Short mmCIF file of C-alpha atoms in Angstrom, two decimals:
data_model
loop_
_atom_site.label_atom_id
_atom_site.label_comp_id
_atom_site.label_asym_id
_atom_site.label_seq_id
_atom_site.Cartn_x
_atom_site.Cartn_y
_atom_site.Cartn_z
CA MET A 1 61.94 138.19 86.70
CA ILE A 2 58.31 137.62 85.62
CA LEU A 3 56.33 140.80 85.21
CA ASP A 4 53.68 139.79 82.71
CA ALA A 5 49.99 139.58 83.64
CA PRO A 6 50.29 140.67 87.28
CA GLU A 7 46.58 140.15 87.80
CA ARG A 8 47.02 136.48 86.90
CA LYS A 9 49.92 136.20 89.34
CA ALA A 10 47.72 137.70 92.04
CA TRP A 11 45.12 135.01 91.55
CA GLU A 12 47.78 132.29 91.59
CA ARG A 13 49.15 133.67 94.83
CA PHE A 14 45.82 134.29 96.53
CA CYS A 15 43.44 131.89 94.76
CA ASN A 16 42.69 129.84 97.87
CA LEU A 17 42.03 132.96 99.93
CA ALA A 18 39.76 134.41 97.25
CA ARG A 19 37.49 131.36 97.50
CA VAL A 20 37.13 131.67 101.24
CA ALA A 21 34.54 134.00 102.80
CA ALA A 22 36.26 137.21 103.85
CA TYR A 23 35.25 136.79 107.48
CA THR A 24 37.20 133.57 108.09
CA VAL A 25 40.73 134.93 108.48
CA ILE A 26 42.22 135.22 111.96
CA SER A 27 45.77 136.10 112.99
CA LYS A 28 46.37 134.74 116.48
CA GLN A 29 49.58 135.17 118.41
CA LYS A 30 51.84 132.20 118.90
CA GLU A 31 52.20 130.77 122.38
CA GLY A 32 54.65 132.86 124.36
CA ASP A 33 54.51 135.66 121.79
CA ASN A 34 54.04 138.99 123.58
CA LEU A 35 53.93 141.23 120.55
CA GLU A 36 51.44 144.06 120.51
CA LYS A 37 50.13 143.88 116.95
CA TYR A 38 47.86 146.54 115.49
CA PHE A 39 46.96 148.38 112.30
CA ALA A 40 47.33 152.15 111.85
CA ALA A 41 45.10 152.50 108.79
CA SER A 42 42.16 150.80 107.07
CA ASN A 43 40.56 150.25 103.67
CA SER A 44 37.22 151.79 104.59
CA ALA A 45 33.90 152.75 103.02
CA HIS A 46 35.42 156.21 102.44
CA GLY A 47 38.64 154.90 100.89
CA PHE A 48 41.99 154.75 102.63
CA CYS A 49 41.58 155.86 106.26
CA ASN A 50 44.81 156.87 108.00
CA TYR A 51 45.25 156.98 111.81
CA TYR A 52 48.96 157.81 111.79
CA ASN A 53 48.53 161.05 113.74
CA GLU A 54 46.61 159.27 116.50
CA CYS A 55 48.88 156.21 116.65
CA PHE A 56 52.27 157.95 116.56
CA SER A 57 51.62 161.37 118.10
CA SER A 58 53.15 160.30 121.43
CA ALA A 59 56.62 159.87 119.85
CA ASP A 60 59.49 162.02 121.12
CA LYS A 61 61.35 161.21 117.91
CA LEU A 62 59.65 160.23 114.65
CA TYR A 63 61.51 158.86 111.63
CA ILE A 64 59.72 158.72 108.27
CA ILE A 65 61.02 156.15 105.78
CA LYS A 66 60.73 157.07 102.11
CA GLY A 67 61.22 154.57 99.30
CA GLY A 68 59.42 152.52 96.67
CA PRO A 69 57.84 149.05 96.99
CA GLY A 70 60.39 146.35 97.75
CA THR A 71 63.11 148.80 98.85
CA GLY A 72 63.39 147.33 102.37
CA LYS A 73 61.20 149.66 104.45
CA SER A 74 59.52 146.84 106.38
CA GLY A 75 62.84 145.04 106.89
CA PHE A 76 64.38 148.27 108.18
CA MET A 77 61.63 148.56 110.82
CA ARG A 78 61.83 144.88 111.78
CA ARG A 79 65.59 145.20 112.36
CA CYS A 80 65.08 148.28 114.56
CA ALA A 81 62.36 146.52 116.55
CA ALA A 82 64.40 143.34 117.02
CA LEU A 83 67.43 145.23 118.32
CA ALA A 84 65.19 147.28 120.62
CA GLU A 85 63.66 144.12 122.09
CA ASP A 86 67.13 142.63 122.54
CA LYS A 87 67.88 145.64 124.75
CA GLY A 88 64.73 144.99 126.78
CA TYR A 89 62.61 147.79 125.30
CA HIS A 90 58.89 147.39 124.70
CA VAL A 91 57.80 147.57 121.04
CA GLU A 92 54.39 148.06 119.42
CA TYR A 93 54.04 146.76 115.85
CA PHE A 94 51.70 148.35 113.30
CA TYR A 95 51.03 146.23 110.23
CA CYS A 96 49.95 147.27 106.75
CA SER A 97 46.17 147.28 106.33
CA SER A 98 46.49 145.92 102.78
CA ASP A 99 49.40 143.51 103.27
CA PRO A 100 49.40 142.24 106.88
CA ASP A 101 52.78 140.56 106.34
CA SER A 102 54.36 143.99 105.97
CA LEU A 103 54.96 146.69 108.59
CA ASP A 104 53.67 150.26 108.47
CA GLY A 105 55.43 151.33 111.65
CA VAL A 106 56.88 150.51 115.05
CA LEU A 107 56.75 152.37 118.38
CA ILE A 108 59.80 151.73 120.54
CA HIS A 109 59.42 152.55 124.25
CA SER A 110 62.91 153.24 125.56
CA SER A 111 63.94 156.26 127.67
CA LYS A 112 62.13 158.10 124.87
CA ILE A 113 59.30 156.98 122.62
CA ILE A 114 60.68 156.46 119.12
CA ALA A 115 58.46 155.95 116.08
CA VAL A 116 59.74 154.57 112.77
CA ILE A 117 57.05 154.64 110.09
CA ASP A 118 56.50 154.04 106.38
CA GLY A 119 55.86 157.49 104.93
CA THR A 120 55.18 156.56 101.30
CA ALA A 121 51.79 156.71 99.57
CA PRO A 122 49.03 156.09 100.42
CA HIS A 123 50.00 156.69 104.06
CA SER A 124 52.11 159.75 103.39
CA TYR A 125 53.14 161.60 106.54
CA GLU A 126 54.30 165.18 106.44
CA MET A 127 56.84 166.54 108.92
CA VAL A 128 55.37 168.84 111.56
CA TYR A 129 58.55 169.56 113.53
CA PRO A 130 61.36 169.03 110.97
CA GLY A 131 64.63 168.05 112.55
CA VAL A 132 63.36 168.59 116.10
CA ARG A 133 61.05 165.60 116.25
CA ASP A 134 60.52 164.53 112.63
CA ASN A 135 63.28 163.24 110.33
CA ILE A 136 63.43 161.56 106.93
CA ILE A 137 65.14 158.26 106.13
CA ASN A 138 65.57 158.08 102.35
CA LEU A 139 66.09 154.51 101.07
CA GLY A 140 66.13 155.99 97.57
CA GLU A 141 69.79 156.75 98.22
CA ALA A 142 70.45 153.03 97.77
CA TRP A 143 68.76 152.43 94.43
CA ASP A 144 70.24 152.52 90.94
CA GLU A 145 68.21 155.04 88.98
CA SER A 146 69.43 153.67 85.65
CA VAL A 147 67.82 150.28 86.43
CA LEU A 148 64.49 151.96 87.23
CA ASP A 149 64.71 154.04 84.04
CA LYS A 150 65.00 150.79 82.08
CA TYR A 151 61.58 149.72 83.42
CA ARG A 152 59.98 153.16 83.22
CA ALA A 153 57.03 152.18 81.01
CA GLU A 154 56.43 148.99 82.99
CA ILE A 155 56.46 150.86 86.30
CA PHE A 156 53.90 153.34 84.95
CA ARG A 157 51.67 150.50 83.73
CA LEU A 158 51.85 148.61 87.02
CA CYS A 159 51.17 151.72 89.09
CA GLU A 160 48.13 152.56 86.98
CA GLY A 161 46.81 149.00 87.27
CA LYS A 162 47.28 149.00 91.04
CA THR A 163 45.50 152.34 91.37
CA LEU A 164 42.56 151.10 89.31
CA GLU A 165 42.12 147.97 91.45
CA TYR A 166 42.20 150.03 94.65
CA ARG A 167 39.58 152.34 93.17
CA ARG A 168 37.36 149.34 92.43
CA ALA A 169 37.93 147.94 95.92
CA TYR A 170 36.87 151.27 97.44
CA ASP A 171 33.79 151.33 95.23
CA ALA A 172 32.87 147.99 96.81
CA THR A 173 33.56 149.16 100.37
CA GLY A 174 31.55 152.30 99.60
CA MET A 175 28.63 150.06 98.77
CA CYS A 176 29.12 148.43 102.18
CA GLY A 177 28.91 151.86 103.79
CA ASN A 178 25.54 152.49 102.15
CA LEU A 179 24.27 149.07 103.24
CA PHE A 180 25.42 149.72 106.81
CA ALA A 181 23.31 152.89 106.79
CA VAL A 182 20.31 150.74 105.89
CA ILE A 183 21.13 148.27 108.69
CA SER A 184 21.53 151.13 111.17
CA SER A 185 18.15 152.61 110.22
CA TYR A 186 16.57 149.36 111.47
CA VAL A 187 18.79 148.68 114.47
CA ASN A 188 18.66 152.18 115.97
CA LYS A 189 14.87 151.87 116.28
CA LEU A 190 15.09 148.40 117.84
CA ILE A 191 17.54 149.21 120.65
CA ILE A 192 16.17 149.88 124.13
CA GLY A 193 18.40 152.86 124.76
CA ASP A 194 17.71 153.56 128.46
CA LYS A 195 18.29 149.93 129.41
CA LEU A 196 21.52 149.84 127.41
CA GLU A 197 22.81 153.06 128.98
CA SER A 198 22.06 151.82 132.49
CA PHE A 199 23.79 148.52 131.89
CA ALA A 200 26.92 150.19 130.46
CA ALA A 201 27.15 152.46 133.52
CA LYS A 202 26.79 149.49 135.87
CA LEU A 203 29.34 147.46 133.91
CA THR A 204 32.03 150.15 133.89
CA GLY A 205 31.27 151.06 137.49
CA LYS A 206 32.93 147.81 138.51
CA LEU A 207 36.27 148.94 137.10
CA ASP A 208 39.04 149.94 139.46
CA ALA A 209 40.26 152.40 136.86
CA ARG A 210 42.36 155.52 137.34
CA GLY A 211 43.63 157.67 134.54
CA CYS A 212 43.84 161.09 132.96
CA GLY A 213 41.49 160.57 130.04
CA HIS A 214 44.12 159.56 127.49
CA VAL A 215 42.60 157.81 124.48
CA GLY A 216 44.76 156.05 121.86
CA ILE A 217 43.67 154.46 118.59
CA ARG A 218 44.88 150.90 118.05
CA LEU A 219 43.10 149.03 115.24
CA ILE A 220 42.77 145.26 115.68
CA ASP A 221 40.94 144.54 112.41
CA SER A 222 41.63 145.13 108.72
CA LEU A 223 40.26 144.30 105.29
CA SER A 224 43.35 143.23 103.36
CA MET A 225 44.45 141.41 100.23
CA LYS A 226 44.28 138.25 102.37
CA GLY A 227 40.76 138.82 103.63
CA CYS A 228 39.62 140.30 106.94
CA VAL A 229 42.50 139.90 109.37
CA ARG A 230 41.83 140.14 113.09
CA PHE A 231 44.53 140.49 115.76
CA ASP A 232 43.67 139.15 119.22
CA THR A 233 45.94 141.67 120.97
CA PHE A 234 43.26 143.17 123.25
CA GLU A 235 42.15 139.76 124.50
CA ARG A 236 45.68 138.61 125.24
CA MET A 237 46.61 141.78 127.13
CA ALA A 238 43.47 141.72 129.28
CA ASP A 239 43.09 140.40 132.82
CA ARG A 240 39.36 140.33 132.11
CA CYS A 241 37.57 140.16 128.77
CA VAL A 242 33.98 141.29 128.16
CA VAL A 243 32.64 139.76 124.95
CA VAL A 244 29.65 141.65 123.54
CA GLY A 245 27.23 139.74 121.33
CA ASP A 246 26.55 141.26 117.93
CA THR A 247 22.89 140.32 117.49
CA TYR A 248 21.42 142.22 114.52
CA GLY A 249 24.77 144.02 114.27
CA ALA A 250 23.99 146.03 117.43
CA GLY A 251 27.08 145.20 119.48
CA HIS A 252 28.92 148.37 118.50
CA ILE A 253 26.16 150.44 120.14
CA MET A 254 26.97 148.80 123.48
CA LEU A 255 30.68 149.54 122.94
CA ASP A 256 29.87 153.17 122.22
CA LYS A 257 27.91 153.42 125.50
CA ILE A 258 30.87 151.84 127.32
CA ARG A 259 33.23 154.34 125.72
CA ARG A 260 31.07 157.23 126.90
CA GLN A 261 31.15 155.90 130.47
CA LEU A 262 34.93 155.54 130.33
CA ASP A 263 35.20 159.15 129.18
CA LEU A 264 33.04 160.31 132.10
CA ARG A 265 35.48 158.59 134.45
CA SER A 266 38.58 159.97 132.64
CA CYS A 267 39.83 156.44 131.98
CA ASP A 268 42.85 155.71 129.79
CA TYR A 269 42.01 153.31 126.99
CA TYR A 270 42.77 152.11 123.49
CA ILE A 271 39.93 152.07 120.98
CA SER A 272 39.63 150.12 117.74
CA TYR A 273 37.31 150.95 114.85
CA ASP A 274 35.75 148.70 112.25
CA PRO A 275 37.90 148.56 109.10
CA ILE A 276 34.95 149.39 106.81
CA ILE A 277 32.76 151.66 108.96
CA SER A 278 35.33 154.00 110.48
CA ASN A 279 33.05 155.39 113.21
CA LYS A 280 31.89 151.95 114.39
CA ILE A 281 33.75 150.71 117.48
CA ASN A 282 34.78 147.05 117.47
CA GLY A 283 37.05 146.92 120.52
CA ILE A 284 38.17 148.81 123.63
CA PHE A 285 41.05 148.06 125.99
CA GLU A 286 40.80 149.90 129.32
CA ARG A 287 44.42 150.25 130.36
CA GLY A 288 44.05 150.98 134.08
CA SER A 289 42.23 147.81 135.10
CA ARG A 290 43.29 145.88 131.97
CA VAL A 291 39.81 145.01 130.76
CA ALA A 292 39.02 144.33 127.11
CA PHE A 293 35.58 144.97 125.61
CA VAL A 294 35.30 143.27 122.22
CA LEU A 295 32.60 142.19 119.81
CA SER A 296 31.87 138.50 119.66
CA ASP A 297 33.68 137.27 116.57
CA PRO A 298 33.05 133.92 114.83
CA ARG A 299 36.68 133.92 113.64
CA ILE A 300 38.19 133.76 117.09
CA MET A 301 37.98 131.25 119.92
CA LEU A 302 39.33 132.80 123.10
CA ASP A 303 42.00 130.62 124.69
CA ILE A 304 41.96 132.54 127.96
CA ASP A 305 40.53 131.12 131.19
CA ALA A 306 36.74 130.95 131.21
CA ASP A 307 36.56 132.69 134.60
CA ARG A 308 38.15 135.78 133.02
CA ILE A 309 35.48 136.06 130.30
CA GLU A 310 32.09 137.73 130.64
CA HIS A 311 29.56 137.37 127.83
CA ILE A 312 26.88 139.98 127.12
CA ASN A 313 23.82 138.83 125.17
CA MET A 314 22.53 141.84 123.21
CA ARG A 315 19.10 140.27 122.69
CA ARG A 316 18.01 141.59 126.09
CA PHE A 317 18.41 145.15 124.76
CA ILE A 318 16.49 144.64 121.51
CA ARG A 319 12.75 145.15 121.14
CA ALA A 320 10.50 142.22 120.25
CA GLU A 321 9.58 143.89 116.95
CA ALA A 322 13.00 142.85 115.65
CA SER A 323 11.49 139.56 114.51
CA GLU A 324 9.36 141.48 112.01
CA VAL A 325 12.40 142.80 110.11
CA LYS A 326 14.70 139.83 110.62
CA ALA A 327 14.43 138.71 106.99
CA GLU A 328 15.23 142.18 105.64
CA LEU A 329 18.25 142.49 107.94
CA LYS A 330 19.51 139.04 106.99
CA TYR A 331 19.31 139.89 103.30
CA THR A 332 21.07 143.25 103.80
CA PHE A 333 23.86 141.59 105.78
CA SER A 334 24.36 139.06 102.97
CA LEU A 335 24.80 141.93 100.51
CA TYR A 336 27.22 143.60 102.93
CA ARG A 337 29.37 140.47 103.14
CA SER A 338 29.32 140.15 99.35
CA GLY A 339 30.60 143.72 99.08
CA ILE A 340 33.50 142.90 101.39
CA GLU A 341 34.36 139.78 99.40
CA LEU A 342 34.29 141.81 96.17
CA ALA A 343 36.59 144.43 97.71
CA GLN A 344 39.00 141.73 98.84
CA ARG A 345 39.17 140.29 95.32
CA HIS A 346 40.21 143.68 93.94
CA LEU A 347 42.74 144.13 96.75
CA ALA A 348 44.21 140.75 95.80
CA ARG A 349 44.50 141.89 92.19
CA ALA A 350 46.13 145.13 93.34
CA ALA A 351 48.61 142.96 95.21
CA GLY A 352 49.67 141.37 91.93
CA TYR A 353 50.68 144.75 90.56
CA HIS A 354 52.34 145.68 93.85
CA PHE A 355 54.48 142.54 94.03
CA ALA A 356 55.50 142.98 90.38
CA LEU A 357 56.66 146.50 91.25
CA GLU A 358 58.59 145.10 94.21
CA GLU A 359 60.53 142.79 91.89
CA ILE A 360 61.63 145.74 89.77
CA TYR A 361 62.74 147.84 92.73
CA LYS A 362 64.55 144.90 94.34
CA GLU A 363 66.64 144.59 91.20
CA ALA A 364 67.56 148.26 91.47
CA MET A 365 68.42 148.22 95.20
CA ASP A 366 71.82 147.92 96.88
CA PHE A 367 70.65 146.06 99.99
CA ASP A 368 74.14 146.04 101.49
CA ALA A 369 73.86 149.82 101.60
CA VAL A 370 70.38 149.54 103.14
CA ASN A 371 71.73 147.21 105.83
CA LYS A 372 74.51 149.66 106.64
CA MET A 373 71.98 152.48 106.87
CA THR A 374 69.85 150.36 109.20
CA ASP A 375 72.73 149.41 111.50
CA SER A 376 73.98 153.00 111.64
CA PHE A 377 70.48 154.26 112.45
CA CYS A 378 69.91 151.67 115.18
CA LYS A 379 73.24 152.50 116.79
CA LYS A 380 72.18 156.16 116.91
CA ILE A 381 68.72 155.72 118.44
CA LEU A 382 69.08 152.65 120.69
#
């Protein structure tokens, strides 16, 4: 087991990704893959931003898994989800905003809605209705404390190193938040508001949507140790996809106008927020008429039929004076992208510490006991 120089291991593991611009990563579904893939948290300009309450509040039963890194939390959830799908139940998957290969939670839609979530830091989740709705699954019952005691000093060192790298990453995303405020100070004055409002009303007026005003948060984007990862879940679920151009970074203003119109009509929809700017909308899925509204994204080429796609050019809603500040905006956007790339580098270094911690905890775990716990749990809930 190699535990020395975790930061060096992180670079060895992610070196190729670190050289690539952060906006080039895309996670597309495989052909025939019907998984609903989302995030339930983000690494934002204000630090770790948790949407657990919004994503899992619909659960009739909620199970919170406690355990250290590498103790089998993600595997536990994958096993539950696989068995649920084998029984014909619909499952929503929520991936970790820092490590998109790992799960943060699953929502199983059977006769009841069952949530199984990772409840360890930083996404700690406190029980609201203990025993009635909320229950604890403690994977710590399957570890050998004497093994962990042997690595006590090393665990402390790795945890401190991981915390420091996250702090540096959030300093970088905080810089992005300040730069976005500068961008917004330009863009808000360039938008032709009345024209935008009228267009959004006309656009949503075409929807044959009926609902009760239920709004759910489902994030499709995340800044992770592997760069900016984008799920194409909204596009794949949609019968019609409206792609909004992001000229001068103004596309989110159109999405906000669309959201307001959907609220006026009491539509049911999922909303996704930008991973850095947590009040900036980057996607909406209107559930009644199955229409997706998403920002145009250079990382993704839609493989859905062209007759199901409508493109909106935002230039028509931007004043001519925009050309006078184009250079300033271009420069500010370049700084913004640099901030994201810097944050990703620190997240990659944090990953080195995290994976070193996983190796320690794996050595201490009795995974046969974990598997028995998983099978017993699945038999109870499914």
